Amino acid sequence: VDVGSCIACGLCVAACPYDAITLETVSWNGGPKLAAQVDRNLCMSCGICGSVCLSSSISIEGYTDASLSESFVAPKKGANPAPDSAWRGKTLVIACNWCLHSAPDIEYASHPPQGVKVVNVPCAGRVTPAFITTALQRGVDGVLVVGCKEGECHYKQGNALAKGRLLALQNLLDLLGIERERVQLAWLGSLDRGKFPELVNKVVGDVRSLGPVMWGE
Ligand code: FES
């Protein structure tokens, strides 16, 4: 918790699935200040607190808004770029760590095809609509969020949170005249070993058929 920027709104307290966060009066800058505090014995490191924080003041290590946001850029062409057709549907995949069950899944996520970028998060519940709109504004043509199957989230309701947020975002995209198919959510259950590449390739095909995002047209 960055006590200095915490505004003690209490959203993280309400969102934490493990009741690991409380608002406490702490000493800061020579005086008392009310701020979120985490009980490390209860925290399960899902990162859901970070997804609701209004001031980017709470996060788990390695998954701050700032560090994740740096990853939400379009994949870059390497020394031997694939044909232009592969770059027509630049796709960002944000995948819950728990969804990559087998060696082929992990291999694909580590070395995705050109035009595809995979970013891992501890749980789909860590994903905010702002992550996705940031990626779209930075040249990504489509975003796929992959979470654990309903009923299998390792942090109680993280995938349900992701579902609600993405539906709301898709409705917003409708209003903006941007195809809602550019933002997709998919589940991979514990029995779906090895299905990650097939799932991503399908969505990449969808995004390619849409082409670049036409902002304001
Ligand atoms: Fe995978 Fe929550 S742990 S979606």
PDB file of C-alpha atoms and ligand atoms in Angstrom:
ATOM      1  CA  VAL A   1       0.000   0.000   0.000  1.00  0.00           C
ATOM      2  CA  ASP A   2       1.273   3.430  -0.921  1.00  0.00           C
ATOM      3  CA  VAL A   3       0.050   5.176   2.202  1.00  0.00           C
ATOM      4  CA  GLY A   4       0.858   8.580   0.768  1.00  0.00           C
ATOM      5  CA  SER A   5      -1.540   8.272  -2.151  1.00  0.00           C
ATOM      6  CA  CYS A   6      -4.183   6.068  -0.463  1.00  0.00           C
ATOM      7  CA  ILE A   7      -7.438   8.007  -0.107  1.00  0.00           C
ATOM      8  CA  ALA A   8      -8.998   5.516   2.322  1.00  0.00           C
ATOM      9  CA  CYS A   9     -12.063   5.090   0.117  1.00  0.00           C
ATOM     10  CA  GLY A  10     -12.513   1.519   1.374  1.00  0.00           C
ATOM     11  CA  LEU A  11     -13.175  -0.033  -2.039  1.00  0.00           C
ATOM     12  CA  CYS A  12     -10.310  -2.501  -1.592  1.00  0.00           C
ATOM     13  CA  VAL A  13     -11.691  -3.459   1.820  1.00  0.00           C
ATOM     14  CA  ALA A  14     -15.043  -4.313   0.225  1.00  0.00           C
ATOM     15  CA  ALA A  15     -13.497  -6.078  -2.780  1.00  0.00           C
ATOM     16  CA  CYS A  16     -10.987  -8.327  -1.022  1.00  0.00           C
ATOM     17  CA  PRO A  17     -12.357 -11.891  -1.137  1.00  0.00           C
ATOM     18  CA  TYR A  18     -10.393 -12.802   2.008  1.00  0.00           C
ATOM     19  CA  ASP A  19     -11.122  -9.880   4.338  1.00  0.00           C
ATOM     20  CA  ALA A  20      -7.398  -9.220   4.359  1.00  0.00           C
ATOM     21  CA  ILE A  21      -7.645  -5.430   4.131  1.00  0.00           C
ATOM     22  CA  THR A  22      -8.770  -2.937   6.755  1.00  0.00           C
ATOM     23  CA  LEU A  23      -8.614   0.819   7.083  1.00  0.00           C
ATOM     24  CA  GLU A  24      -6.227   1.769   9.865  1.00  0.00           C
ATOM     25  CA  THR A  25      -4.830   4.971  11.262  1.00  0.00           C
ATOM     26  CA  VAL A  26      -1.120   4.894  10.547  1.00  0.00           C
ATOM     27  CA  SER A  27       1.716   7.304  11.019  1.00  0.00           C
ATOM     28  CA  TRP A  28       2.613   9.146   7.833  1.00  0.00           C
ATOM     29  CA  ASN A  29       4.553  12.299   7.151  1.00  0.00           C
ATOM     30  CA  GLY A  30       4.732  13.179  10.840  1.00  0.00           C
ATOM     31  CA  GLY A  31       1.052  12.716  11.589  1.00  0.00           C
ATOM     32  CA  PRO A  32      -1.827  10.239  11.608  1.00  0.00           C
ATOM     33  CA  LYS A  33      -3.455   9.155   8.386  1.00  0.00           C
ATOM     34  CA  LEU A  34      -6.250   6.709   7.602  1.00  0.00           C
ATOM     35  CA  ALA A  35      -5.089   4.196   4.992  1.00  0.00           C
ATOM     36  CA  ALA A  36      -5.625   0.660   3.785  1.00  0.00           C
ATOM     37  CA  GLN A  37      -3.520  -1.966   5.514  1.00  0.00           C
ATOM     38  CA  VAL A  38      -3.079  -5.587   4.454  1.00  0.00           C
ATOM     39  CA  ASP A  39      -2.901  -8.579   6.763  1.00  0.00           C
ATOM     40  CA  ARG A  40      -0.215 -10.626   5.011  1.00  0.00           C
ATOM     41  CA  ASN A  41      -1.416 -13.765   6.756  1.00  0.00           C
ATOM     42  CA  LEU A  42      -4.801 -13.473   5.058  1.00  0.00           C
ATOM     43  CA  CYS A  43      -3.783 -12.048   1.680  1.00  0.00           C
ATOM     44  CA  MET A  44      -3.842 -14.606  -1.144  1.00  0.00           C
ATOM     45  CA  SER A  45      -2.244 -12.304  -3.748  1.00  0.00           C
ATOM     46  CA  CYS A  46      -5.120 -12.251  -6.228  1.00  0.00           C
ATOM     47  CA  GLY A  47      -4.624  -8.552  -6.980  1.00  0.00           C
ATOM     48  CA  ILE A  48      -8.357  -7.815  -6.994  1.00  0.00           C
ATOM     49  CA  CYS A  49      -7.754  -4.916  -4.595  1.00  0.00           C
ATOM     50  CA  GLY A  50      -5.633  -3.257  -7.275  1.00  0.00           C
ATOM     51  CA  SER A  51      -8.425  -3.566  -9.792  1.00  0.00           C
ATOM     52  CA  VAL A  52     -10.790  -1.392  -7.737  1.00  0.00           C
ATOM     53  CA  CYS A  53      -8.346   1.132  -6.296  1.00  0.00           C
ATOM     54  CA  LEU A  54      -9.153   4.667  -7.432  1.00  0.00           C
ATOM     55  CA  SER A  55      -5.660   5.987  -6.765  1.00  0.00           C
ATOM     56  CA  SER A  56      -3.471   3.031  -7.852  1.00  0.00           C
ATOM     57  CA  SER A  57      -2.277   2.844  -4.249  1.00  0.00           C
ATOM     58  CA  ILE A  58      -2.569  -0.879  -3.590  1.00  0.00           C
ATOM     59  CA  SER A  59      -1.252  -3.819  -5.548  1.00  0.00           C
ATOM     60  CA  ILE A  60       0.667  -7.033  -5.301  1.00  0.00           C
ATOM     61  CA  GLU A  61       4.296  -7.045  -6.300  1.00  0.00           C
ATOM     62  CA  GLY A  62       4.856  -7.161 -10.037  1.00  0.00           C
ATOM     63  CA  TYR A  63       1.246  -6.347 -10.891  1.00  0.00           C
ATOM     64  CA  THR A  64       0.907  -2.646 -10.197  1.00  0.00           C
ATOM     65  CA  ASP A  65      -1.244  -0.544 -12.529  1.00  0.00           C
ATOM     66  CA  ALA A  66       1.940   1.137 -13.753  1.00  0.00           C
ATOM     67  CA  SER A  67       3.893  -2.048 -14.457  1.00  0.00           C
ATOM     68  CA  LEU A  68       0.946  -3.787 -16.114  1.00  0.00           C
ATOM     69  CA  SER A  69       0.091  -0.720 -18.139  1.00  0.00           C
ATOM     70  CA  GLU A  70       3.598  -0.773 -19.653  1.00  0.00           C
ATOM     71  CA  SER A  71       2.758  -4.198 -21.091  1.00  0.00           C
ATOM     72  CA  PHE A  72      -0.438  -3.116 -22.789  1.00  0.00           C
ATOM     73  CA  VAL A  73       1.089  -2.099 -26.070  1.00  0.00           C
ATOM     74  CA  ALA A  74       0.780  -3.624 -29.507  1.00  0.00           C
ATOM     75  CA  PRO A  75       3.198  -6.456 -30.258  1.00  0.00           C
ATOM     76  CA  LYS A  76       6.274  -5.229 -32.095  1.00  0.00           C
ATOM     77  CA  LYS A  77       7.760  -6.512 -35.319  1.00  0.00           C
ATOM     78  CA  GLY A  78      11.031  -8.347 -34.767  1.00  0.00           C
ATOM     79  CA  ALA A  79      14.071  -8.707 -37.015  1.00  0.00           C
ATOM     80  CA  ASN A  80      12.257 -11.112 -39.329  1.00  0.00           C
ATOM     81  CA  PRO A  81       8.683  -9.840 -39.330  1.00  0.00           C
ATOM     82  CA  ALA A  82       5.854 -12.030 -40.540  1.00  0.00           C
ATOM     83  CA  PRO A  83       3.916 -10.940 -43.644  1.00  0.00           C
ATOM     84  CA  ASP A  84       1.761  -7.837 -43.241  1.00  0.00           C
ATOM     85  CA  SER A  85      -1.361  -9.997 -42.988  1.00  0.00           C
ATOM     86  CA  ALA A  86      -0.171 -11.195 -39.566  1.00  0.00           C
ATOM     87  CA  TRP A  87      -0.040  -7.617 -38.353  1.00  0.00           C
ATOM     88  CA  ARG A  88      -3.561  -6.752 -39.434  1.00  0.00           C
ATOM     89  CA  GLY A  89      -5.031  -8.115 -36.226  1.00  0.00           C
ATOM     90  CA  LYS A  90      -2.602  -7.237 -33.467  1.00  0.00           C
ATOM     91  CA  THR A  91      -3.989  -9.057 -30.469  1.00  0.00           C
ATOM     92  CA  LEU A  92      -3.259  -8.683 -26.784  1.00  0.00           C
ATOM     93  CA  VAL A  93      -4.075 -11.680 -24.604  1.00  0.00           C
ATOM     94  CA  ILE A  94      -4.385 -11.076 -20.866  1.00  0.00           C
ATOM     95  CA  ALA A  95      -4.368 -14.484 -19.240  1.00  0.00           C
ATOM     96  CA  CYS A  96      -4.897 -15.605 -15.680  1.00  0.00           C
ATOM     97  CA  ASN A  97      -1.775 -17.484 -14.572  1.00  0.00           C
ATOM     98  CA  TRP A  98      -3.889 -20.430 -13.496  1.00  0.00           C
ATOM     99  CA  CYS A  99      -5.259 -20.992 -17.011  1.00  0.00           C
ATOM    100  CA  LEU A 100      -2.002 -22.162 -18.507  1.00  0.00           C
ATOM    101  CA  HIS A 101      -2.169 -25.795 -17.505  1.00  0.00           C
ATOM    102  CA  SER A 102       0.156 -27.680 -19.789  1.00  0.00           C
ATOM    103  CA  ALA A 103       3.568 -27.398 -21.418  1.00  0.00           C
ATOM    104  CA  PRO A 104       2.083 -26.539 -24.856  1.00  0.00           C
ATOM    105  CA  ASP A 105      -0.044 -23.775 -23.291  1.00  0.00           C
ATOM    106  CA  ILE A 106       2.942 -22.317 -21.463  1.00  0.00           C
ATOM    107  CA  GLU A 107       5.173 -22.630 -24.524  1.00  0.00           C
ATOM    108  CA  TYR A 108       2.606 -20.822 -26.687  1.00  0.00           C
ATOM    109  CA  ALA A 109       2.171 -18.062 -24.108  1.00  0.00           C
ATOM    110  CA  SER A 110       5.949 -17.650 -23.845  1.00  0.00           C
ATOM    111  CA  HIS A 111       6.487 -17.607 -27.610  1.00  0.00           C
ATOM    112  CA  PRO A 112       3.229 -16.467 -29.235  1.00  0.00           C
ATOM    113  CA  PRO A 113       2.972 -15.995 -33.009  1.00  0.00           C
ATOM    114  CA  GLN A 114       3.955 -12.627 -34.411  1.00  0.00           C
ATOM    115  CA  GLY A 115       1.211 -10.088 -33.983  1.00  0.00           C
ATOM    116  CA  VAL A 116       0.137 -11.636 -30.657  1.00  0.00           C
ATOM    117  CA  LYS A 117       1.253 -10.590 -27.188  1.00  0.00           C
ATOM    118  CA  VAL A 118       0.446 -12.479 -23.988  1.00  0.00           C
ATOM    119  CA  VAL A 119       0.461 -10.786 -20.586  1.00  0.00           C
ATOM    120  CA  ASN A 120      -0.141 -12.783 -17.421  1.00  0.00           C
ATOM    121  CA  VAL A 121      -2.118 -11.663 -14.396  1.00  0.00           C
ATOM    122  CA  PRO A 122      -2.717 -13.515 -11.117  1.00  0.00           C
ATOM    123  CA  CYS A 123      -6.479 -13.693 -11.767  1.00  0.00           C
ATOM    124  CA  ALA A 124      -8.871 -12.326 -14.402  1.00  0.00           C
ATOM    125  CA  GLY A 125     -10.308 -10.224 -11.578  1.00  0.00           C
ATOM    126  CA  ARG A 126      -7.141  -8.092 -11.732  1.00  0.00           C
ATOM    127  CA  VAL A 127      -8.127  -6.848 -15.202  1.00  0.00           C
ATOM    128  CA  THR A 128      -9.802  -3.461 -15.402  1.00  0.00           C
ATOM    129  CA  PRO A 129     -11.600  -1.923 -18.388  1.00  0.00           C
ATOM    130  CA  ALA A 130      -8.920   0.782 -18.363  1.00  0.00           C
ATOM    131  CA  PHE A 131      -6.277  -1.825 -19.206  1.00  0.00           C
ATOM    132  CA  ILE A 132      -8.199  -2.765 -22.317  1.00  0.00           C
ATOM    133  CA  THR A 133      -9.031   0.727 -23.502  1.00  0.00           C
ATOM    134  CA  THR A 134      -5.389   1.684 -22.968  1.00  0.00           C
ATOM    135  CA  ALA A 135      -4.293  -1.205 -25.191  1.00  0.00           C
ATOM    136  CA  LEU A 136      -6.796  -0.299 -27.911  1.00  0.00           C
ATOM    137  CA  GLN A 137      -5.649   3.306 -27.847  1.00  0.00           C
ATOM    138  CA  ARG A 138      -2.036   2.156 -28.180  1.00  0.00           C
ATOM    139  CA  GLY A 139      -2.583   0.286 -31.418  1.00  0.00           C
ATOM    140  CA  VAL A 140      -3.850  -3.116 -30.323  1.00  0.00           C
ATOM    141  CA  ASP A 141      -6.698  -4.266 -32.591  1.00  0.00           C
ATOM    142  CA  GLY A 142      -8.285  -6.732 -30.186  1.00  0.00           C
ATOM    143  CA  VAL A 143      -7.997  -7.992 -26.610  1.00  0.00           C
ATOM    144  CA  LEU A 144      -8.753 -11.437 -25.263  1.00  0.00           C
ATOM    145  CA  VAL A 145      -9.056 -11.927 -21.515  1.00  0.00           C
ATOM    146  CA  VAL A 146      -8.708 -15.531 -20.417  1.00  0.00           C
ATOM    147  CA  GLY A 147      -9.914 -16.575 -16.991  1.00  0.00           C
ATOM    148  CA  CYS A 148     -10.650 -19.753 -15.126  1.00  0.00           C
ATOM    149  CA  LYS A 149     -13.919 -21.469 -15.898  1.00  0.00           C
ATOM    150  CA  GLU A 150     -16.948 -20.357 -13.903  1.00  0.00           C
ATOM    151  CA  GLY A 151     -16.786 -21.999 -10.498  1.00  0.00           C
ATOM    152  CA  GLU A 152     -13.034 -22.597 -10.804  1.00  0.00           C
ATOM    153  CA  CYS A 153     -11.567 -19.169 -10.000  1.00  0.00           C
ATOM    154  CA  HIS A 154      -8.860 -19.682  -7.388  1.00  0.00           C
ATOM    155  CA  TYR A 155      -9.877 -16.444  -5.700  1.00  0.00           C
ATOM    156  CA  LYS A 156     -13.606 -16.994  -5.289  1.00  0.00           C
ATOM    157  CA  GLN A 157     -15.189 -14.412  -7.612  1.00  0.00           C
ATOM    158  CA  GLY A 158     -12.383 -12.970  -9.753  1.00  0.00           C
ATOM    159  CA  ASN A 159     -13.729 -14.394 -13.003  1.00  0.00           C
ATOM    160  CA  ALA A 160     -17.250 -13.166 -12.208  1.00  0.00           C
ATOM    161  CA  LEU A 161     -15.851  -9.670 -11.678  1.00  0.00           C
ATOM    162  CA  ALA A 162     -14.054  -9.883 -15.009  1.00  0.00           C
ATOM    163  CA  LYS A 163     -17.222 -10.987 -16.755  1.00  0.00           C
ATOM    164  CA  GLY A 164     -19.251  -8.064 -15.413  1.00  0.00           C
ATOM    165  CA  ARG A 165     -16.564  -5.545 -16.300  1.00  0.00           C
ATOM    166  CA  LEU A 166     -16.084  -6.826 -19.823  1.00  0.00           C
ATOM    167  CA  LEU A 167     -19.796  -6.876 -20.539  1.00  0.00           C
ATOM    168  CA  ALA A 168     -19.997  -3.254 -19.405  1.00  0.00           C
ATOM    169  CA  LEU A 169     -17.013  -2.386 -21.583  1.00  0.00           C
ATOM    170  CA  GLN A 170     -18.526  -4.102 -24.606  1.00  0.00           C
ATOM    171  CA  ASN A 171     -21.667  -2.002 -24.122  1.00  0.00           C
ATOM    172  CA  LEU A 172     -19.498   1.097 -24.037  1.00  0.00           C
ATOM    173  CA  LEU A 173     -17.740   0.015 -27.250  1.00  0.00           C
ATOM    174  CA  ASP A 174     -21.171  -0.287 -28.881  1.00  0.00           C
ATOM    175  CA  LEU A 175     -21.832   3.342 -28.009  1.00  0.00           C
ATOM    176  CA  LEU A 176     -18.465   4.344 -29.461  1.00  0.00           C
ATOM    177  CA  GLY A 177     -19.144   2.471 -32.676  1.00  0.00           C
ATOM    178  CA  ILE A 178     -16.284   0.033 -32.067  1.00  0.00           C
ATOM    179  CA  GLU A 179     -17.002  -3.630 -32.703  1.00  0.00           C
ATOM    180  CA  ARG A 180     -17.584  -5.430 -29.393  1.00  0.00           C
ATOM    181  CA  GLU A 181     -15.924  -8.538 -30.840  1.00  0.00           C
ATOM    182  CA  ARG A 182     -12.617  -6.755 -30.405  1.00  0.00           C
ATOM    183  CA  VAL A 183     -12.853  -7.482 -26.692  1.00  0.00           C
ATOM    184  CA  GLN A 184     -13.498 -11.084 -25.832  1.00  0.00           C
ATOM    185  CA  LEU A 185     -13.553 -13.104 -22.652  1.00  0.00           C
ATOM    186  CA  ALA A 186     -12.991 -16.833 -22.550  1.00  0.00           C
ATOM    187  CA  TRP A 187     -12.727 -19.444 -19.863  1.00  0.00           C
ATOM    188  CA  LEU A 188     -10.284 -22.306 -19.627  1.00  0.00           C
ATOM    189  CA  GLY A 189     -11.073 -24.946 -17.033  1.00  0.00           C
ATOM    190  CA  SER A 190      -8.792 -27.408 -15.346  1.00  0.00           C
ATOM    191  CA  LEU A 191      -9.754 -30.011 -17.960  1.00  0.00           C
ATOM    192  CA  ASP A 192      -8.885 -27.739 -20.882  1.00  0.00           C
ATOM    193  CA  ARG A 193      -5.192 -28.548 -20.956  1.00  0.00           C
ATOM    194  CA  GLY A 194      -3.519 -27.654 -24.217  1.00  0.00           C
ATOM    195  CA  LYS A 195      -6.453 -25.599 -25.529  1.00  0.00           C
ATOM    196  CA  PHE A 196      -4.892 -22.170 -25.038  1.00  0.00           C
ATOM    197  CA  PRO A 197      -3.255 -21.967 -28.519  1.00  0.00           C
ATOM    198  CA  GLU A 198      -6.473 -22.987 -30.289  1.00  0.00           C
ATOM    199  CA  LEU A 199      -8.487 -20.462 -28.291  1.00  0.00           C
ATOM    200  CA  VAL A 200      -6.091 -17.601 -28.987  1.00  0.00           C
ATOM    201  CA  ASN A 201      -5.755 -18.464 -32.677  1.00  0.00           C
ATOM    202  CA  LYS A 202      -9.538 -18.369 -33.046  1.00  0.00           C
ATOM    203  CA  VAL A 203      -9.775 -14.890 -31.510  1.00  0.00           C
ATOM    204  CA  VAL A 204      -6.795 -13.648 -33.538  1.00  0.00           C
ATOM    205  CA  GLY A 205      -8.711 -14.744 -36.650  1.00  0.00           C
ATOM    206  CA  ASP A 206     -11.748 -12.765 -35.482  1.00  0.00           C
ATOM    207  CA  VAL A 207      -9.628  -9.677 -34.854  1.00  0.00           C
ATOM    208  CA  ARG A 208      -7.862  -9.983 -38.209  1.00  0.00           C
ATOM    209  CA  SER A 209     -11.181 -10.050 -39.994  1.00  0.00           C
ATOM    210  CA  LEU A 210     -12.076  -6.748 -38.276  1.00  0.00           C
ATOM    211  CA  GLY A 211      -8.792  -5.026 -39.156  1.00  0.00           C
ATOM    212  CA  PRO A 212      -7.573  -1.885 -37.404  1.00  0.00           C
ATOM    213  CA  VAL A 213      -9.731   0.036 -34.950  1.00  0.00           C
ATOM    214  CA  MET A 214     -11.413   2.994 -36.640  1.00  0.00           C
ATOM    215  CA  TRP A 215     -11.645   5.585 -33.908  1.00  0.00           C
ATOM    216  CA  GLY A 216     -14.390   8.126 -34.404  1.00  0.00           C
ATOM    217  CA  GLU A 217     -15.325   6.969 -37.892  1.00  0.00           C
TER     218      GLU A 217
HETATM  219 FE1  FES B   1      -8.145 -17.656 -12.760  1.00  0.00          FE
HETATM  220 FE2  FES B   1      -9.394 -16.085 -10.961  1.00  0.00          FE
HETATM  221  S1  FES B   1      -7.752 -17.439 -10.624  1.00  0.00           S
HETATM  222  S2  FES B   1      -9.792 -16.278 -13.062  1.00  0.00           S
END
